Short mmCIF file of C-alpha atoms in Angstrom, two decimals:
data_model
loop_
_atom_site.label_atom_id
_atom_site.label_comp_id
_atom_site.label_asym_id
_atom_site.label_seq_id
_atom_site.Cartn_x
_atom_site.Cartn_y
_atom_site.Cartn_z
CA MET A 14 0.11 -0.01 0.22
CA ARG A 15 2.67 2.23 0.23
CA LYS A 16 4.15 1.73 -2.95
CA ARG A 17 0.89 1.81 -4.54
CA PHE A 18 0.91 5.01 -2.58
CA LEU A 19 3.93 7.08 -3.55
CA LEU A 20 3.30 6.16 -7.37
CA CYS A 21 0.43 7.83 -6.83
CA LEU A 22 2.04 10.86 -5.58
CA LEU A 23 4.63 10.84 -8.85
CA LEU A 24 1.62 10.28 -11.18
CA VAL A 25 -0.30 13.36 -9.54
CA SER A 26 2.88 15.16 -10.86
CA ALA A 27 3.77 13.78 -13.74
CA ILE A 28 -0.30 14.72 -14.99
CA TYR A 29 -1.10 17.31 -12.93
CA PRO A 30 2.14 19.93 -12.85
CA CYS A 31 1.42 22.43 -11.05
CA PHE A 32 2.41 19.79 -8.18
CA ALA A 33 5.46 19.35 -9.15
CA THR A 34 8.51 20.28 -7.18
CA ALA A 35 9.87 22.51 -9.84
CA THR A 36 9.88 23.29 -13.76
CA PRO A 37 12.11 22.38 -16.40
CA ASN A 38 13.53 25.23 -17.05
CA ALA A 39 13.37 27.12 -13.18
CA ASN A 40 17.62 26.62 -13.02
CA ASN A 41 20.31 23.97 -14.38
CA SER A 42 20.46 21.61 -10.78
CA PHE A 43 18.84 18.79 -10.43
CA ASP A 44 18.70 16.89 -8.19
CA LEU A 45 17.09 12.46 -8.49
CA ASP A 46 13.77 13.53 -6.89
CA LYS A 47 13.57 16.69 -9.45
CA TYR A 48 14.29 14.61 -12.27
CA ILE A 49 12.47 11.56 -11.87
CA ASN A 50 8.82 14.54 -11.33
CA LEU A 51 10.66 16.14 -14.13
CA TYR A 52 10.64 12.77 -16.21
CA LEU A 53 7.46 11.25 -15.32
CA GLN A 54 5.78 14.69 -16.44
CA SER A 55 7.84 14.45 -19.93
CA SER A 56 6.23 10.47 -19.98
CA PRO A 57 3.35 9.77 -22.90
CA GLU A 58 4.07 6.13 -21.37
CA VAL A 59 2.40 7.47 -17.81
CA VAL A 60 -0.75 8.90 -19.33
CA ASN A 61 -0.50 5.57 -21.35
CA ALA A 62 -0.72 3.79 -18.55
CA PHE A 63 -2.92 5.72 -16.56
CA ASN A 64 -5.36 5.63 -19.29
CA ASP A 65 -4.72 2.06 -19.71
CA LEU A 66 -5.85 1.66 -15.56
CA ALA A 67 -8.83 3.85 -15.87
CA LYS A 68 -10.26 1.73 -18.65
CA ALA A 69 -9.70 -1.22 -16.62
CA GLU A 70 -11.54 0.43 -13.87
CA LEU A 71 -14.69 1.38 -16.32
CA ASP A 72 -14.73 -2.26 -17.78
CA PHE A 73 -15.46 -3.56 -14.43
CA LYS A 74 -18.05 -1.62 -13.84
CA ASN A 75 -19.23 -2.20 -16.81
CA ASN A 76 -19.13 -6.00 -17.05
CA PHE A 77 -20.93 -5.74 -13.37
CA ILE A 78 -23.88 -3.73 -14.01
CA LYS A 79 -24.40 -6.38 -16.91
CA LEU A 80 -24.33 -9.08 -14.75
CA PHE A 81 -26.28 -7.68 -12.11
CA LEU A 82 -28.48 -4.97 -12.67
CA PRO A 83 -31.98 -5.15 -15.46
CA SER A 84 -31.31 -3.35 -18.28
CA ALA A 85 -33.74 -1.36 -20.21
CA ASP A 86 -35.56 -0.96 -23.54
CA PHE A 87 -37.42 1.56 -25.23
CA SER A 88 -39.01 1.37 -28.94
CA ALA A 89 -42.00 3.08 -29.81
CA ASN A 90 -43.01 3.59 -33.92
CA THR A 91 -45.39 4.83 -36.17
CA VAL A 92 -45.63 5.94 -39.62
CA LEU A 93 -46.57 9.67 -41.26
CA THR A 94 -48.36 10.21 -44.34
CA SER A 95 -48.34 12.93 -46.56
CA LYS A 96 -51.29 14.72 -47.90
CA GLU A 97 -51.71 17.40 -50.51
CA ASN A 98 -52.31 20.32 -48.96
CA THR A 99 -52.64 18.66 -45.72
CA GLY A 100 -49.35 18.27 -44.63
CA PHE A 101 -47.85 15.10 -42.36
CA HIS A 102 -50.47 13.17 -40.73
CA LEU A 103 -50.58 10.45 -38.31
CA ASP A 104 -52.66 8.64 -40.09
CA ASN A 105 -51.54 5.00 -38.32
CA PRO A 106 -51.29 4.60 -34.46
CA TYR A 107 -48.31 4.05 -32.93
CA ASP A 108 -46.52 1.90 -30.51
CA ALA A 109 -44.71 2.83 -27.75
CA SER A 110 -43.31 -0.27 -25.82
CA LEU A 111 -40.64 -0.79 -22.22
CA ASN A 112 -39.33 -3.94 -21.33
CA LEU A 113 -36.97 -4.63 -18.35
CA ASN A 114 -35.11 -7.49 -17.59
CA TRP A 115 -33.40 -8.92 -14.98
CA ASN A 116 -31.65 -12.14 -14.88
CA LEU A 117 -31.38 -13.26 -11.11
CA PHE A 118 -29.86 -16.73 -11.80
CA ASN A 119 -27.83 -18.48 -14.83
CA SER A 120 -26.35 -21.14 -13.31
CA GLY A 121 -23.37 -19.01 -11.43
CA LYS A 122 -21.65 -18.20 -14.38
CA ASP A 123 -22.20 -15.21 -14.07
CA TYR A 124 -20.85 -14.58 -10.28
CA LEU A 125 -17.15 -16.50 -12.25
CA ALA A 126 -16.94 -14.19 -14.83
CA TYR A 127 -17.72 -10.96 -12.13
CA PHE A 128 -15.12 -13.00 -10.54
CA GLN A 129 -12.71 -13.03 -13.60
CA GLN A 130 -12.82 -9.25 -15.05
CA LYS A 131 -12.51 -8.41 -10.93
CA ASN A 132 -9.20 -10.27 -11.43
CA THR A 133 -8.83 -8.84 -14.87
CA LEU A 134 -8.59 -5.35 -12.69
CA LYS A 135 -6.43 -6.48 -10.57
CA LEU A 136 -3.60 -7.67 -13.12
CA ALA A 137 -4.15 -4.16 -14.38
CA ARG A 138 -3.38 -2.71 -11.50
CA LEU A 139 -0.07 -4.68 -10.79
CA ASN A 140 0.64 -3.59 -14.38
CA PHE A 141 0.01 0.05 -13.67
CA ASP A 142 2.71 -0.43 -10.77
CA ASN A 143 4.81 -2.25 -12.87
CA LYS A 144 4.62 0.13 -15.60
CA LEU A 145 5.38 3.23 -13.32
CA GLN A 146 8.40 1.12 -12.29
CA ASP A 147 9.90 1.09 -14.69
CA ILE A 148 9.58 4.44 -15.82
CA VAL A 149 11.11 5.53 -12.23
CA LEU A 150 14.07 3.11 -12.60
CA ASN A 151 14.43 4.74 -16.42
CA ALA A 152 15.25 7.88 -14.88
CA ILE A 153 16.96 7.21 -12.04
CA GLN A 154 19.44 4.75 -13.87
CA THR A 155 19.23 8.18 -16.92
CA PHE A 156 20.24 10.35 -13.44
CA TYR A 157 23.10 7.74 -12.05
CA ASP A 158 24.74 7.45 -15.50
CA LEU A 159 24.92 11.60 -16.09
CA LYS A 160 26.14 11.30 -12.77
CA LEU A 161 28.26 8.95 -13.57
CA LYS A 162 30.03 9.88 -17.03
CA GLU A 163 30.35 13.24 -14.87
CA SER A 164 32.98 11.80 -12.51
CA LEU A 165 34.76 9.95 -15.09
CA LEU A 166 35.11 12.97 -17.23
CA ALA A 167 36.75 14.28 -13.88
CA VAL A 168 39.22 11.46 -13.42
CA ALA A 169 40.40 11.54 -16.30
CA ASP A 170 40.98 15.83 -16.94
CA ASN A 171 42.34 15.25 -13.34
CA ASP A 172 44.64 12.82 -15.16
CA LEU A 173 45.16 14.27 -18.38
CA LYS A 174 46.48 17.32 -15.41
CA SER A 175 48.95 14.97 -14.00
CA LYS A 176 50.60 13.12 -17.18
CA LYS A 177 51.34 17.53 -18.17
CA GLU A 178 52.89 17.61 -15.18
CA GLN A 179 54.58 14.89 -15.52
CA LEU A 180 56.20 15.47 -19.29
CA ASP A 181 57.13 19.17 -18.29
CA THR A 182 59.09 17.48 -16.05
CA THR A 183 60.26 14.38 -18.12
CA ARG A 184 61.06 17.82 -20.80
CA GLN A 185 63.15 19.44 -18.21
CA LEU A 186 64.80 16.75 -16.98
CA TYR A 187 65.72 15.39 -20.23
CA LYS A 188 66.80 19.19 -21.74
CA ALA A 189 68.98 19.34 -18.35
CA GLY A 190 70.69 16.15 -19.06
CA LEU A 191 69.17 14.19 -16.01
CA ASN A 192 66.76 11.47 -18.82
CA ASN A 193 67.82 10.14 -21.72
CA TYR A 194 65.27 10.47 -24.40
CA THR A 195 63.41 7.12 -23.68
CA TYR A 196 61.67 8.30 -20.41
CA PHE A 197 60.57 12.43 -22.37
CA LEU A 198 59.39 9.51 -25.22
CA GLN A 199 57.45 7.13 -22.49
CA GLY A 200 55.99 10.62 -20.70
CA GLU A 201 54.76 11.80 -24.42
CA ASN A 202 53.19 9.09 -25.33
CA ASN A 203 51.66 8.89 -21.54
CA TYR A 204 49.92 12.63 -21.67
CA LYS A 205 48.55 12.02 -25.52
CA SER A 206 46.95 8.39 -24.45
CA ALA A 207 45.80 10.84 -21.56
CA GLN A 208 44.08 13.40 -24.08
CA LEU A 209 42.69 10.33 -26.22
CA SER A 210 40.93 8.69 -22.76
CA ALA A 211 39.60 12.61 -22.06
CA LYS A 212 38.06 13.08 -24.97
CA GLN A 213 36.50 9.71 -24.40
CA LYS A 214 35.30 10.35 -21.66
CA GLN A 215 34.07 14.61 -22.87
CA ALA A 216 32.07 12.22 -25.27
CA ASN A 217 30.37 10.03 -23.22
CA TYR A 218 29.10 12.41 -20.84
CA GLU A 219 27.74 14.72 -23.56
CA LYS A 220 26.39 11.77 -24.78
CA SER A 221 24.60 10.80 -21.57
CA LYS A 222 23.92 14.63 -21.25
CA MET A 223 21.41 14.63 -24.32
CA LEU A 224 19.46 11.26 -23.42
CA PHE A 225 19.41 13.21 -19.68
CA ASN A 226 17.94 16.74 -21.33
CA THR A 227 15.67 14.44 -23.78
CA ALA A 228 13.97 13.03 -21.50
CA ILE A 229 12.54 15.98 -19.58
CA GLY A 230 11.94 18.02 -23.00
CA ARG A 231 15.09 20.27 -22.22
CA ALA A 232 18.06 21.42 -24.93
CA GLN A 233 20.07 18.75 -25.75
CA ASP A 234 23.02 21.03 -25.17
CA GLU A 235 21.61 22.51 -21.41
CA GLU A 236 24.16 22.10 -18.79
CA VAL A 237 23.06 20.22 -15.96
CA ILE A 238 24.50 20.42 -12.67
CA LEU A 239 23.62 17.44 -10.44
CA GLN A 240 23.11 17.46 -6.92
CA GLY A 241 23.54 14.31 -4.44
CA ASN A 242 25.89 11.71 -4.02
CA LEU A 243 25.07 7.80 -4.29
CA THR A 244 25.46 6.31 -0.83
CA VAL A 245 25.56 2.91 -0.76
CA LEU A 246 24.12 1.48 2.46
CA ALA A 247 25.43 -1.95 4.30
CA PRO A 248 22.23 -4.45 5.07
CA LEU A 249 21.22 -4.94 7.88
CA TYR A 250 19.93 -8.57 8.55
CA THR A 251 17.12 -8.23 10.92
CA THR A 252 14.67 -11.15 9.72
CA SER A 253 15.21 -14.77 8.74
CA TYR A 254 16.30 -16.61 5.25
CA ASP A 255 12.79 -17.92 5.15
CA GLU A 256 10.98 -14.17 6.23
CA ASP A 257 12.56 -12.80 3.50
CA LEU A 258 12.26 -15.55 1.03
CA ALA A 259 7.97 -14.52 2.13
CA ILE A 260 8.47 -11.20 1.94
CA ALA A 261 10.44 -11.01 -2.00
CA ILE A 262 7.21 -13.27 -2.81
CA LEU A 263 4.98 -11.54 -1.74
CA ASN A 264 6.64 -8.45 -3.42
CA ARG A 265 7.08 -9.37 -6.45
CA GLN A 266 4.43 -8.61 -8.69
CA ASP A 267 5.50 -11.04 -11.47
CA ILE A 268 4.10 -13.69 -8.68
CA ASN A 269 1.56 -12.28 -7.90
CA GLN A 270 0.16 -11.31 -12.03
CA LYS A 271 1.37 -15.37 -12.78
CA ILE A 272 -1.24 -16.64 -10.14
CA LEU A 273 -4.05 -14.27 -11.06
CA THR A 274 -3.50 -15.24 -15.03
CA LEU A 275 -3.61 -18.94 -13.01
CA GLN A 276 -7.17 -18.19 -11.21
CA ASN A 277 -8.24 -16.54 -14.82
CA ASP A 278 -7.45 -19.74 -16.26
CA LYS A 279 -9.32 -21.62 -13.80
CA ILE A 280 -12.43 -19.95 -13.88
CA SER A 281 -12.80 -19.86 -17.78
CA LYS A 282 -12.28 -23.41 -16.83
CA LYS A 283 -15.65 -23.64 -14.68
CA ILE A 284 -17.60 -21.73 -17.60
CA THR A 285 -17.19 -23.92 -20.31
CA THR A 286 -18.00 -26.78 -18.42
CA LEU A 287 -20.94 -25.37 -17.69
CA GLN A 288 -21.33 -24.20 -20.59
CA ASN A 289 -21.44 -28.35 -21.70
CA MET A 290 -23.93 -29.15 -19.08
CA PRO A 291 -27.62 -28.64 -17.91
CA ALA A 292 -28.28 -25.32 -17.70
CA LEU A 293 -31.07 -23.72 -14.86
CA GLN A 294 -32.08 -19.88 -15.74
CA ALA A 295 -34.68 -17.49 -13.42
CA GLY A 296 -35.39 -14.00 -14.96
CA VAL A 297 -38.10 -11.23 -14.67
CA SER A 298 -39.63 -9.10 -17.47
CA LEU A 299 -41.82 -6.86 -17.69
CA GLY A 300 -43.19 -3.98 -19.88
CA ASN A 301 -45.08 -3.24 -23.36
CA TYR A 302 -47.94 -0.68 -24.03
CA SER A 303 -48.95 0.72 -26.30
CA ARG A 304 -51.08 4.93 -26.88
CA ASP A 305 -53.47 5.38 -30.74
CA ILE A 306 -53.32 7.98 -32.28
CA PHE A 307 -56.41 9.43 -30.24
CA GLY A 308 -53.71 9.22 -27.21
CA THR A 309 -55.50 5.73 -25.08
CA ARG A 310 -53.36 3.88 -24.17
CA HIS A 311 -53.74 0.16 -23.93
CA ASN A 312 -52.03 -1.69 -21.75
CA ASN A 313 -50.32 -4.87 -22.68
CA THR A 314 -48.23 -5.33 -19.80
CA ASN A 315 -46.30 -8.34 -19.06
CA TYR A 316 -45.52 -9.51 -16.53
CA SER A 317 -43.30 -12.43 -16.11
CA LEU A 318 -40.32 -15.23 -14.66
CA VAL A 319 -38.68 -17.28 -17.10
CA HIS A 320 -37.27 -20.75 -15.81
CA HIS A 321 -34.71 -22.10 -17.70
CA CYS A 322 -33.38 -26.20 -18.22
CA ARG A 323 -31.25 -26.79 -20.98
CA PRO A 324 -30.03 -30.74 -20.75
CA VAL A 325 -27.59 -32.37 -22.41
CA CYS A 326 -30.26 -33.35 -24.69
CA ALA A 327 -31.51 -30.08 -25.77
CA ARG A 328 -34.82 -30.10 -24.36
CA HIS A 329 -36.26 -26.57 -23.30
CA ILE A 330 -38.98 -26.61 -20.08
CA ARG A 331 -40.03 -22.96 -20.24
CA CYS A 332 -42.80 -21.52 -17.72
CA VAL A 333 -43.91 -18.00 -18.11
CA LEU A 334 -46.57 -16.27 -15.92
CA GLU A 335 -48.51 -13.85 -17.62
CA HIS A 336 -51.08 -11.39 -16.00
#
């Protein structure tokens, strides 16, 4: 629950930018939380995930109404005739009917379909959580990838300065006759290797910065100042191995998805079995009246209680109580 609450907060920040802590163009300084919020705001996958979940929830509600609530149908018909100099006339009565149907029981297939749809909604929610987790993970990886490339570039620059100082020292010693030419060539080679490494690190940093900026809708070459350092905490072993394993399995979304999929498969098998067996169905239907052109109402209302049994031999028994 806590994880879903945090993910919902991130989603709110993505859908409604007014709740975000900063806007993309506020400044060039970023910490991890700020970058995640901006990443979610700029990601179309967040909107797609939210729409998929909303569709699944609406499908569940619509199926519940279809399975358990009565349905109503209204129809009307008449005939318009045209006569010269008189316009249109209603020469025939018109009929209007209102029918109400309610399926009370059908051998439990509706209840099985309801539980199947409920599991489908749970699967949609798990997929929603997984998509948000993937998006947030991509944002974290993008942030720390640039942080790593920035650190490697700083190391390469320091190494280049060190090799330059060593080359200058070697050159002075060579000119003073304290070193031979081999040491001078070695120092020059080390300096050129450091130059090449620094250029490679600079190219890698620029590429990561481009991906960093593009993901949040900024210009590719905009300056980026990263805040914070990656801190690795030592694990705290406060529970046993079995308890840790149980907690890990409980929080594995893929395992929960497979469990729900297996449950839906079992329900589908039960529904198929029921469809091939004798079925007992009970329902209620009522309604039907008409008015003629003089406004006289003709009551043709039918009240019926239907029991429908379908044995294997396809014989039907139908009892209708009409009034």
